[in-house]
């Protein structure tokens, strides 16, 4: 494990953070972009016909067509359907601390309530982090103070270099609240001997082992 000072920003799945817009399919090659002109006093909906593209990184069979969809407005995927997935291909998640961290142990009542009311929240959850994949490959685990444990599963055009990270949040409000912070981040490079994603282990076993791992890291690392 190593520690690094980093500039940490936040994002969510909204069109502002992830550069997408709503679009109405009008032909296999074009869609009608629905956006709002915000520079005027009242938001005026604007309609523009735009070129629709097939995602070059995805199997054509997996690409579904819907009448109303979200479309990329920037990056190399401009005009492709936006699915809200990470660069690794799963859905991004916000970090949630496990029950056995210093904070919840100081508030035993809250811990008891959690056990009673929301036992599925007991294992905590690893958040999605976007980083420079050349330096921090997929699977790199990081502890960001104020956010919790996360894993590198995404990337971004503005997230380059060893001192830049972007954290996923469920809402734009929470992402704005995070803003831009300087953090001392713990970095754990992916360990191939640890649960190998390619090995077929039953989901429940994998989940339990991961949960214990997270609890230990929350207890001793957080
Ligand atoms: Zn957002």
CSV table of C-alpha atoms in Angstrom, one decimal, residues 2 5 11 16 23 53 72 82 98 110 123 161 164 176 184 213 215:
chain,number,residue,atom,x,y,z
A,2,UNK,CA,1.2,3.5,-0.8
A,5,UNK,CA,-1.6,13.4,-2.4
A,11,UNK,CA,-19.2,13.0,-10.9
A,16,UNK,CA,-23.8,17.5,-17.2
A,23,UNK,CA,-32.8,11.9,-28.1
A,53,UNK,CA,-23.6,6.3,-34.6
A,72,UNK,CA,-23.2,10.9,-25.9
A,82,UNK,CA,-25.2,6.4,-23.7
A,98,UNK,CA,-19.1,-1.1,6.1
A,110,UNK,CA,-26.9,3.5,14.6
A,123,UNK,CA,-21.2,-5.3,4.0
A,161,UNK,CA,-1.7,11.7,-14.4
A,164,UNK,CA,-6.0,13.1,-10.4
A,176,UNK,CA,-21.3,19.2,-6.2
A,184,UNK,CA,-4.1,11.9,0.9
A,213,UNK,CA,-12.2,-8.2,3.1
A,215,UNK,CA,-15.0,-5.1,6.8
